[in-house]
Structure formats: structure tokens, C-alpha cells
PDB file of C-alpha atoms and ligand atoms in Angstrom:
ATOM      1  CA  MET A   1     116.395  97.187  80.134  1.00 36.00           C
ATOM      2  CA  SER A   2     118.113  98.567  83.019  1.00 41.00           C
ATOM      3  CA  PHE A   3     121.210  99.799  81.086  1.00 41.00           C
ATOM      4  CA  ILE A   4     121.181 103.910  81.476  1.00 42.00           C
ATOM      5  CA  THR A   5     122.292 106.730  79.180  1.00 42.00           C
ATOM      6  CA  ARG A   6     123.021 109.613  81.284  1.00 41.00           C
ATOM      7  CA  GLY A   7     125.068 112.624  79.611  1.00 40.00           C
ATOM      8  CA  PHE A   8     124.797 116.580  80.169  1.00 41.00           C
ATOM      9  CA  GLY A   9     121.517 117.316  79.663  1.00 42.00           C
ATOM     10  CA  GLY A  10     120.242 113.607  77.988  1.00 47.00           C
ATOM     11  CA  ARG A  11     118.223 111.905  79.051  1.00 54.00           C
ATOM     12  CA  SER A  12     118.547 108.203  81.135  1.00 64.00           C
ATOM     13  CA  ARG A  13     116.912 105.637  79.316  1.00 61.00           C
ATOM     14  CA  GLU A  14     115.562 103.500  83.071  1.00 68.00           C
ATOM     15  CA  ARG A  15     113.662 106.123  83.801  1.00 73.00           C
ATOM     16  CA  ASP A  16     111.960 106.887  80.924  1.00 76.00           C
ATOM     17  CA  ASP A  17     110.968 103.095  80.592  1.00 92.00           C
ATOM     18  CA  ARG A  18     110.164 103.613  84.260  1.00 96.00           C
ATOM     19  CA  LEU A  19     107.379 106.359  83.420  1.00 98.00           C
ATOM     20  CA  PRO A  20     104.078 105.030  82.196  1.00 98.00           C
ATOM     21  CA  PRO A  21     102.632 107.776  79.516  1.00 98.00           C
ATOM     22  CA  GLY A  22     102.001 111.290  80.848  1.00 98.00           C
ATOM     23  CA  GLN A  23     102.846 110.894  83.559  1.00 98.00           C
ATOM     24  CA  THR A  24     105.515 112.810  85.438  1.00 97.00           C
ATOM     25  CA  LEU A  25     108.345 112.444  87.750  1.00 98.00           C
ATOM     26  CA  VAL A  26     108.407 114.137  90.885  1.00 98.00           C
ATOM     27  CA  HIS A  27     110.856 114.062  94.009  1.00 97.00           C
ATOM     28  CA  ASP A  28     109.142 115.262  97.175  1.00 97.00           C
ATOM     29  CA  PHE A  29     106.117 112.982  98.345  1.00 97.00           C
ATOM     30  CA  PRO A  30     102.462 114.550  97.345  1.00 97.00           C
ATOM     31  CA  VAL A  31     100.119 113.814 100.725  1.00 97.00           C
ATOM     32  CA  LEU A  32      96.069 112.873  98.690  1.00 97.00           C
ATOM     33  CA  SER A  33      93.434 112.666 100.601  1.00 97.00           C
ATOM     34  CA  ALA A  34      89.483 112.617 100.244  1.00 96.00           C
ATOM     35  CA  GLY A  35      88.889 113.929 103.798  1.00 96.00           C
ATOM     36  CA  PRO A  36      90.640 114.057 107.051  1.00 97.00           C
ATOM     37  CA  THR A  37      93.714 112.052 108.565  1.00 98.00           C
ATOM     38  CA  PRO A  38      91.763 109.908 110.830  1.00 98.00           C
ATOM     39  CA  GLU A  39      94.010 108.569 114.985  1.00 97.00           C
ATOM     40  CA  VAL A  40      94.190 105.595 114.639  1.00 97.00           C
ATOM     41  CA  ASP A  41      95.752 103.881 118.103  1.00 97.00           C
ATOM     42  CA  THR A  42      98.194 100.907 117.062  1.00 98.00           C
ATOM     43  CA  ALA A  43      96.450  99.741 120.762  1.00 98.00           C
ATOM     44  CA  GLU A  44      92.924  99.788 118.335  1.00 97.00           C
ATOM     45  CA  TRP A  45      94.348  98.611 115.676  1.00 98.00           C
ATOM     46  CA  GLU A  46      93.367  96.147 113.845  1.00 98.00           C
ATOM     47  CA  LEU A  47      93.851  94.222 110.129  1.00 99.00           C
ATOM     48  CA  ARG A  48      90.628  91.221 109.161  1.00 98.00           C
ATOM     49  CA  ILE A  49      90.304  89.469 106.179  1.00 99.00           C
ATOM     50  CA  VAL A  50      86.568  88.834 105.882  1.00 99.00           C
ATOM     51  CA  THR A  51      85.029  86.041 103.887  1.00 98.00           C
ATOM     52  CA  GLU A  52      81.818  84.406 102.811  1.00 98.00           C
ATOM     53  CA  GLY A  53      82.770  82.046 105.715  1.00 96.00           C
ATOM     54  CA  ALA A  54      85.600  84.330 108.051  1.00 98.00           C
ATOM     55  CA  THR A  55      86.380  86.982 109.546  1.00 98.00           C
ATOM     56  CA  HIS A  56      91.646  86.252 109.970  1.00 98.00           C
ATOM     57  CA  ARG A  57      92.157  89.448 112.638  1.00 98.00           C
ATOM     58  CA  TRP A  58      95.852  90.615 113.908  1.00 98.00           C
ATOM     59  CA  SER A  59      96.093  93.085 116.175  1.00 98.00           C
ATOM     60  CA  TRP A  60      98.895  95.491 115.861  1.00 98.00           C
ATOM     61  CA  ASP A  61     101.029  93.116 118.183  1.00 98.00           C
ATOM     62  CA  GLU A  62     100.232  90.259 115.942  1.00 98.00           C
ATOM     63  CA  PHE A  63     100.871  91.690 112.103  1.00 99.00           C
ATOM     64  CA  ASN A  64     104.769  93.101 113.225  1.00 98.00           C
ATOM     65  CA  ALA A  65     105.391  89.123 114.187  1.00 98.00           C
ATOM     66  CA  LEU A  66     104.290  88.430 110.732  1.00 98.00           C
ATOM     67  CA  PRO A  67     107.395  87.970 108.701  1.00 98.00           C
ATOM     68  CA  HIS A  68     108.210  91.019 106.834  1.00 98.00           C
ATOM     69  CA  GLU A  69     109.582  92.496 103.879  1.00 98.00           C
ATOM     70  CA  ASP A  70     111.656  95.459 102.469  1.00 98.00           C
ATOM     71  CA  VAL A  71     109.792  96.816  99.179  1.00 98.00           C
ATOM     72  CA  SER A  72     111.256  99.035  96.913  1.00 98.00           C
ATOM     73  CA  THR A  73     109.481 100.383  93.996  1.00 98.00           C
ATOM     74  CA  ASP A  74     107.670 103.140  91.859  1.00 98.00           C
ATOM     75  CA  ILE A  75     104.847 104.652  92.330  1.00 98.00           C
ATOM     76  CA  HIS A  76     101.736 106.134  89.749  1.00 98.00           C
ATOM     77  CA  CYS A  77      99.066 108.523  90.202  1.00 98.00           C
ATOM     78  CA  VAL A  78      95.928 109.277  88.610  1.00 98.00           C
ATOM     79  CA  THR A  79      96.779 113.192  89.152  1.00 97.00           C
ATOM     80  CA  HIS A  80      99.735 112.615  86.618  1.00 98.00           C
ATOM     81  CA  TRP A  81     102.690 111.836  89.109  1.00 98.00           C
ATOM     82  CA  SER A  82     105.324 109.084  89.650  1.00 98.00           C
ATOM     83  CA  LYS A  83     108.067 108.547  92.349  1.00 98.00           C
ATOM     84  CA  LEU A  84     110.225 106.412  91.554  1.00 98.00           C
ATOM     85  CA  GLY A  85     112.157 103.383  93.815  1.00 98.00           C
ATOM     86  CA  THR A  86     110.272 104.612  96.708  1.00 98.00           C
ATOM     87  CA  SER A  87     110.837 102.681 100.547  1.00 98.00           C
ATOM     88  CA  TRP A  88     108.557 100.444 102.188  1.00 98.00           C
ATOM     89  CA  ARG A  89     108.301  98.046 104.635  1.00 98.00           C
ATOM     90  CA  GLY A  90     105.790  95.764 105.365  1.00 99.00           C
ATOM     91  CA  VAL A  91     103.899  92.498 105.128  1.00 99.00           C
ATOM     92  CA  SER A  92     102.822  90.160 102.052  1.00 99.00           C
ATOM     93  CA  LEU A  93      99.654  89.760 100.569  1.00 99.00           C
ATOM     94  CA  ASP A  94     101.098  86.043 100.461  1.00 98.00           C
ATOM     95  CA  THR A  95     101.857  85.718 103.836  1.00 99.00           C
ATOM     96  CA  LEU A  96      98.095  87.241 104.591  1.00 98.00           C
ATOM     97  CA  PHE A  97      95.893  84.894 102.548  1.00 98.00           C
ATOM     98  CA  GLU A  98      98.181  82.333 103.753  1.00 98.00           C
ATOM     99  CA  ASN A  99      95.178  79.976 105.913  1.00 96.00           C
ATOM    100  CA  VAL A 100      92.592  82.283 103.740  1.00 98.00           C
ATOM    101  CA  GLU A 101      90.031  80.284 101.600  1.00 98.00           C
ATOM    102  CA  SER A 102      87.062  81.928  99.527  1.00 98.00           C
ATOM    103  CA  GLN A 103      85.167  81.250  96.459  1.00 98.00           C
ATOM    104  CA  PHE A 104      85.232  84.910  95.632  1.00 98.00           C
ATOM    105  CA  ASP A 105      87.560  86.424  93.586  1.00 98.00           C
ATOM    106  CA  PHE A 106      87.476  89.882  94.035  1.00 98.00           C
ATOM    107  CA  VAL A 107      88.867  92.709  97.025  1.00 99.00           C
ATOM    108  CA  MET A 108      86.789  95.854  98.608  1.00 99.00           C
ATOM    109  CA  ALA A 109      89.776  97.393 100.754  1.00 99.00           C
ATOM    110  CA  HIS A 110      88.721  99.327 103.560  1.00 99.00           C
ATOM    111  CA  SER A 111      89.898 101.792 105.269  1.00 98.00           C
ATOM    112  CA  TYR A 112      89.322 103.430 108.909  1.00 98.00           C
ATOM    113  CA  GLY A 113      87.539 106.739 107.708  1.00 98.00           C
ATOM    114  CA  GLY A 114      85.505 105.071 105.300  1.00 98.00           C
ATOM    115  CA  TYR A 115      87.135 104.853 101.879  1.00 98.00           C
ATOM    116  CA  THR A 116      86.900 101.879 100.123  1.00 98.00           C
ATOM    117  CA  THR A 117      88.781 100.809  97.086  1.00 98.00           C
ATOM    118  CA  ASN A 118      87.976  97.110  94.607  1.00 98.00           C
ATOM    119  CA  VAL A 119      91.225  95.044  93.931  1.00 98.00           C
ATOM    120  CA  PRO A 120      90.899  91.226  92.089  1.00 98.00           C
ATOM    121  CA  LEU A 121      92.517  89.148  94.332  1.00 98.00           C
ATOM    122  CA  ASP A 122      95.394  87.707  92.175  1.00 98.00           C
ATOM    123  CA  GLU A 123      96.294  90.766  91.576  1.00 98.00           C
ATOM    124  CA  LEU A 124      97.414  91.587  95.071  1.00 98.00           C
ATOM    125  CA  LEU A 125      98.791  88.716  95.845  1.00 98.00           C
ATOM    126  CA  ASN A 126     102.125  86.443  94.012  1.00 98.00           C
ATOM    127  CA  GLY A 127     104.244  89.252  95.217  1.00 98.00           C
ATOM    128  CA  GLN A 128     102.698  92.351  94.095  1.00 98.00           C
ATOM    129  CA  ALA A 129     100.763  94.187  97.025  1.00 99.00           C
ATOM    130  CA  TRP A 130     101.719  94.585 100.736  1.00 99.00           C
ATOM    131  CA  VAL A 131     100.152  96.035 104.282  1.00 99.00           C
ATOM    132  CA  VAL A 132     103.161  98.316 104.603  1.00 99.00           C
ATOM    133  CA  THR A 133     104.171 100.119 107.935  1.00 98.00           C
ATOM    134  CA  GLU A 134     107.862 102.291 106.899  1.00 98.00           C
ATOM    135  CA  PHE A 135     108.549 104.541 104.833  1.00 98.00           C
ATOM    136  CA  ASP A 136     111.776 105.306 103.747  1.00 98.00           C
ATOM    137  CA  GLY A 137     113.085 103.380 107.144  1.00 98.00           C
ATOM    138  CA  GLU A 138     110.826 105.363 109.275  1.00 98.00           C
ATOM    139  CA  PRO A 139     107.021 104.854 110.495  1.00 98.00           C
ATOM    140  CA  LEU A 140     104.567 105.537 108.193  1.00 98.00           C
ATOM    141  CA  ASP A 141     103.677 109.563 108.881  1.00 98.00           C
ATOM    142  CA  PRO A 142      99.944 109.418 109.409  1.00 98.00           C
ATOM    143  CA  GLU A 143      99.445 111.328 106.581  1.00 98.00           C
ATOM    144  CA  HIS A 144     100.541 109.162 104.181  1.00 98.00           C
ATOM    145  CA  GLY A 145      97.880 106.149 106.037  1.00 98.00           C
ATOM    146  CA  GLY A 146     100.327 105.835 109.210  1.00 98.00           C
ATOM    147  CA  PRO A 147     100.187 102.796 111.273  1.00 98.00           C
ATOM    148  CA  ALA A 148      99.695 101.019 108.131  1.00 98.00           C
ATOM    149  CA  ARG A 149      98.750 101.122 104.300  1.00 99.00           C
ATOM    150  CA  LEU A 150      97.976  98.870 101.303  1.00 99.00           C
ATOM    151  CA  ILE A 151     100.250  98.952  98.751  1.00 98.00           C
ATOM    152  CA  VAL A 152      99.515  98.256  94.578  1.00 99.00           C
ATOM    153  CA  PRO A 153     102.220  99.854  93.414  1.00 98.00           C
ATOM    154  CA  HIS A 154     101.327  97.844  89.384  1.00 98.00           C
ATOM    155  CA  LEU A 155      97.875  99.932  89.347  1.00 98.00           C
ATOM    156  CA  TYR A 156      97.545 104.141  90.378  1.00 98.00           C
ATOM    157  CA  PHE A 157      98.276 104.918  93.974  1.00 98.00           C
ATOM    158  CA  TRP A 158      94.382 105.028  94.599  1.00 98.00           C
ATOM    159  CA  LYS A 159      94.329 101.818  95.545  1.00 98.00           C
ATOM    160  CA  SER A 160      96.546 102.082  97.853  1.00 98.00           C
ATOM    161  CA  ALA A 161      94.291 102.332 100.499  1.00 99.00           C
ATOM    162  CA  LYS A 162      95.519 104.693 103.201  1.00 98.00           C
ATOM    163  CA  TRP A 163      95.120 103.093 107.318  1.00 98.00           C
ATOM    164  CA  VAL A 164      93.298  99.831 105.600  1.00 98.00           C
ATOM    165  CA  ARG A 165      91.302  98.140 108.017  1.00 98.00           C
ATOM    166  CA  SER A 166      89.547  94.953 106.032  1.00 98.00           C
ATOM    167  CA  LEU A 167      90.171  93.151 103.183  1.00 99.00           C
ATOM    168  CA  VAL A 168      86.892  92.207 102.390  1.00 99.00           C
ATOM    169  CA  MET A 169      86.440  88.786  99.743  1.00 98.00           C
ATOM    170  CA  MET A 170      83.536  90.234  97.266  1.00 98.00           C
ATOM    171  CA  PRO A 171      81.842  88.169  94.269  1.00 98.00           C
ATOM    172  CA  ARG A 172      81.778  90.759  92.335  1.00 98.00           C
ATOM    173  CA  ASP A 173      84.920  93.591  91.227  1.00 98.00           C
ATOM    174  CA  ASP A 174      82.210  95.906  92.689  1.00 98.00           C
ATOM    175  CA  PRO A 175      83.580  99.583  92.188  1.00 98.00           C
ATOM    176  CA  GLY A 176      85.010 101.759  95.559  1.00 98.00           C
ATOM    177  CA  PHE A 177      84.798 105.284  96.464  1.00 98.00           C
ATOM    178  CA  TRP A 178      86.447 106.470  93.886  1.00 98.00           C
ATOM    179  CA  GLU A 179      85.084 103.738  91.436  1.00 98.00           C
ATOM    180  CA  GLN A 180      82.019 105.071  92.354  1.00 98.00           C
ATOM    181  CA  ASN A 181      83.557 108.380  91.235  1.00 97.00           C
ATOM    182  CA  GLY A 182      84.496 108.395  87.821  1.00 97.00           C
ATOM    183  CA  TYR A 183      87.982 106.773  88.017  1.00 98.00           C
ATOM    184  CA  HIS A 184      88.490 103.279  86.704  1.00 98.00           C
ATOM    185  CA  ILE A 185      87.467  99.829  87.675  1.00 98.00           C
ATOM    186  CA  HIS A 186      90.778  98.580  87.256  1.00 98.00           C
ATOM    187  CA  GLY A 187      93.231 101.630  86.549  1.00 98.00           C
ATOM    188  CA  ASP A 188      96.402 100.074  85.361  1.00 98.00           C
ATOM    189  CA  PRO A 189      99.452 102.616  85.042  1.00 98.00           C
ATOM    190  CA  TRP A 190     100.624 101.359  81.265  1.00 98.00           C
ATOM    191  CA  GLN A 191      97.347 101.073  80.035  1.00 98.00           C
ATOM    192  CA  GLU A 192      96.034 104.830  81.343  1.00 98.00           C
ATOM    193  CA  GLU A 193      92.762 103.052  82.829  1.00 98.00           C
ATOM    194  CA  ARG A 194      92.557 106.405  84.391  1.00 98.00           C
ATOM    195  CA  TYR A 195      88.773 107.218  84.103  1.00 97.00           C
ATOM    196  CA  TRP A 196      86.118 105.986  82.466  1.00 87.00           C
TER     197      TRP A 196
HETATM  198  N1  MTE B   1      92.183 105.736 103.155  1.00 79.75           N
HETATM  199  C1  MTE B   1      92.651 106.361 102.132  1.00 79.75           C
HETATM  200  N2  MTE B   1      93.686 106.109 101.594  1.00 79.75           N
HETATM  201  C2  MTE B   1      93.878 106.365  99.689  1.00 79.75           C
HETATM  202  C3  MTE B   1      93.337 107.702 100.110  1.00 79.75           C
HETATM  203  C4  MTE B   1      92.301 108.968 100.406  1.00 79.75           C
HETATM  204  O1  MTE B   1      91.240 109.255 100.529  1.00 79.75           O
HETATM  205  N3  MTE B   1      91.948 107.525 101.728  1.00 79.75           N
HETATM  206  N4  MTE B   1      93.706 108.450  98.311  1.00 79.75           N
HETATM  207  C5  MTE B   1      93.954 107.210  97.573  1.00 79.75           C
HETATM  208  C6  MTE B   1      95.234 107.607  96.144  1.00 79.75           C
HETATM  209  S1  MTE B   1      94.014 109.606  95.167  1.00 79.75           S
HETATM  210  C7  MTE B   1      96.348 108.377  96.056  1.00 79.75           C
HETATM  211  S2  MTE B   1      96.648 108.830  95.155  1.00 79.75           S
HETATM  212  C8  MTE B   1      97.055 107.879  97.349  1.00 79.75           C
HETATM  213  C9  MTE B   1      98.268 108.957  98.037  1.00 79.75           C
HETATM  214  O2  MTE B   1      98.794 108.524  98.932  1.00 79.75           O
HETATM  215  P1  MTE B   1      99.548 109.002  99.431  1.00 79.75           P
HETATM  216  O3  MTE B   1      98.216 110.884 100.179  1.00 79.75           O
HETATM  217  O4  MTE B   1     100.673 108.661 100.622  1.00 79.75           O
HETATM  218  O5  MTE B   1     100.729 110.063  98.449  1.00 79.75           O
HETATM  219  O6  MTE B   1      96.669 107.324  98.414  1.00 79.75           O
HETATM  220  C10 MTE B   1      95.389 106.504  98.293  1.00 79.75           C
HETATM  221  N5  MTE B   1      94.561 106.138  98.775  1.00 79.75           N
HETATM  222 MO1   MO B   2      95.814 110.133  93.540  1.00 79.75          MO
END
């Protein structure tokens, strides 16, 4: 699978295997934001997980004391760009959800600034999603979601809420901001779940 056939003018088999249908590679890092970049002060910042019974909260210091992981992953934007092998550092949602109990199966991610996006809980667990504070070994740029953003790299990148503030458990898969505006409820790039 990871065998690379690369020659003069040839194509990389590995690259082709990693590029979902309809996507084009980029080497820069485009910024896509529906509104202005919110100013988020880490002294005031908190991350919350809200269930039907409890609110779990982490201050910036508490969050930084959690076990962190380095994540290398491909990302795919619905506007047709993909970026391979991006490097992030943050806390796995498996860690954040360790002591969280809920009967609900769906999550709405809410951001500072008001953005929302919905994801089924089982697509955030088992090493599929992180709240990250670093990109390429540096603190995450505010325009890319700093101080902290969600990444859910196996889904189109609009599911990766920048400036994430809370993860709210929901009984149904209610649509978030882009999902209410015509984007697919699920967003798998390999199935081209772009719009609906
Ligand atoms: N809070 C918030 N998160 C967001 C967005 C946004 O507008 N606001 N845009 C989404 C979209 S459509 C994409 S493609 C990615 C872009 O992330 P980037 O600007 O770091 O490339 O962020 C996603 N997360
Ligand atoms: Mo996007």
C-alpha cells in the first residue's frame, strides 16, 4: 500500500491513494473562515463537554496538563483542496471523553465566534479526532483556529471547528452552520459527501 512509484514526470502511487475523488493537492495552507477571526485570550479560554447531566470544563492550564499526542494526517476541504501529511499536536478526544457519560450519540461542536458543526460521537473517538494547539511545531495561528481547534481529519475539513469552545451532546444529528446551509450532514471525502 505504501509502495511509492515516483519517476521523472511520474505520479506517486502513494499520493494517488491518499487523494479522495475530486480533490487537488495544495502545498500552502489556505484559510477558510465564515467570519472574522475571534480574539480568544487563553486566560479566559475554557473547553467544555456538555452532557444531559453535567458540564466538564478545562481551563487552558488544565488542558495543557492533559496527555498530548503528535498527529500527522491528511486534510481535505470541500472546496477541493487537500493537504497531505500535516502535523498537529493536541489532546485526543478519547482522553477528553474518558470520564464523560451520556446516553446521546451525537455532538455539536461550538466555537468562539458562533460557528457550529455536527459529528456523530463514534466518529470522534478511537483515535479519530483531537483538540489541537500546535501546527508544524508552533502554536496554532489565530486564523487557523488558535489557540485551539478541533480536527476530525477523516471528514471534510469544515467539521474541524476552529476556536472550539464546547462539545455538546445531542440526542439527534442536528445540522451545524454549514450543514444548515447545504453542506452534507456527514461529510466523508472518500464518498464525496459534499452537499445535499
Ligand atoms: N470556527 C470556525 N471553524 C471552521 C470554519 C469557520 O468558518 N469557523 N471553517 C471551516 C472550513 S469550511 C474549513 S475548510 C476549515 C479551514 O481551516 P483553515 O482555515 O485552518 O484552513 O475550518 C473549518 N472550521
Ligand atoms: Mo471548507
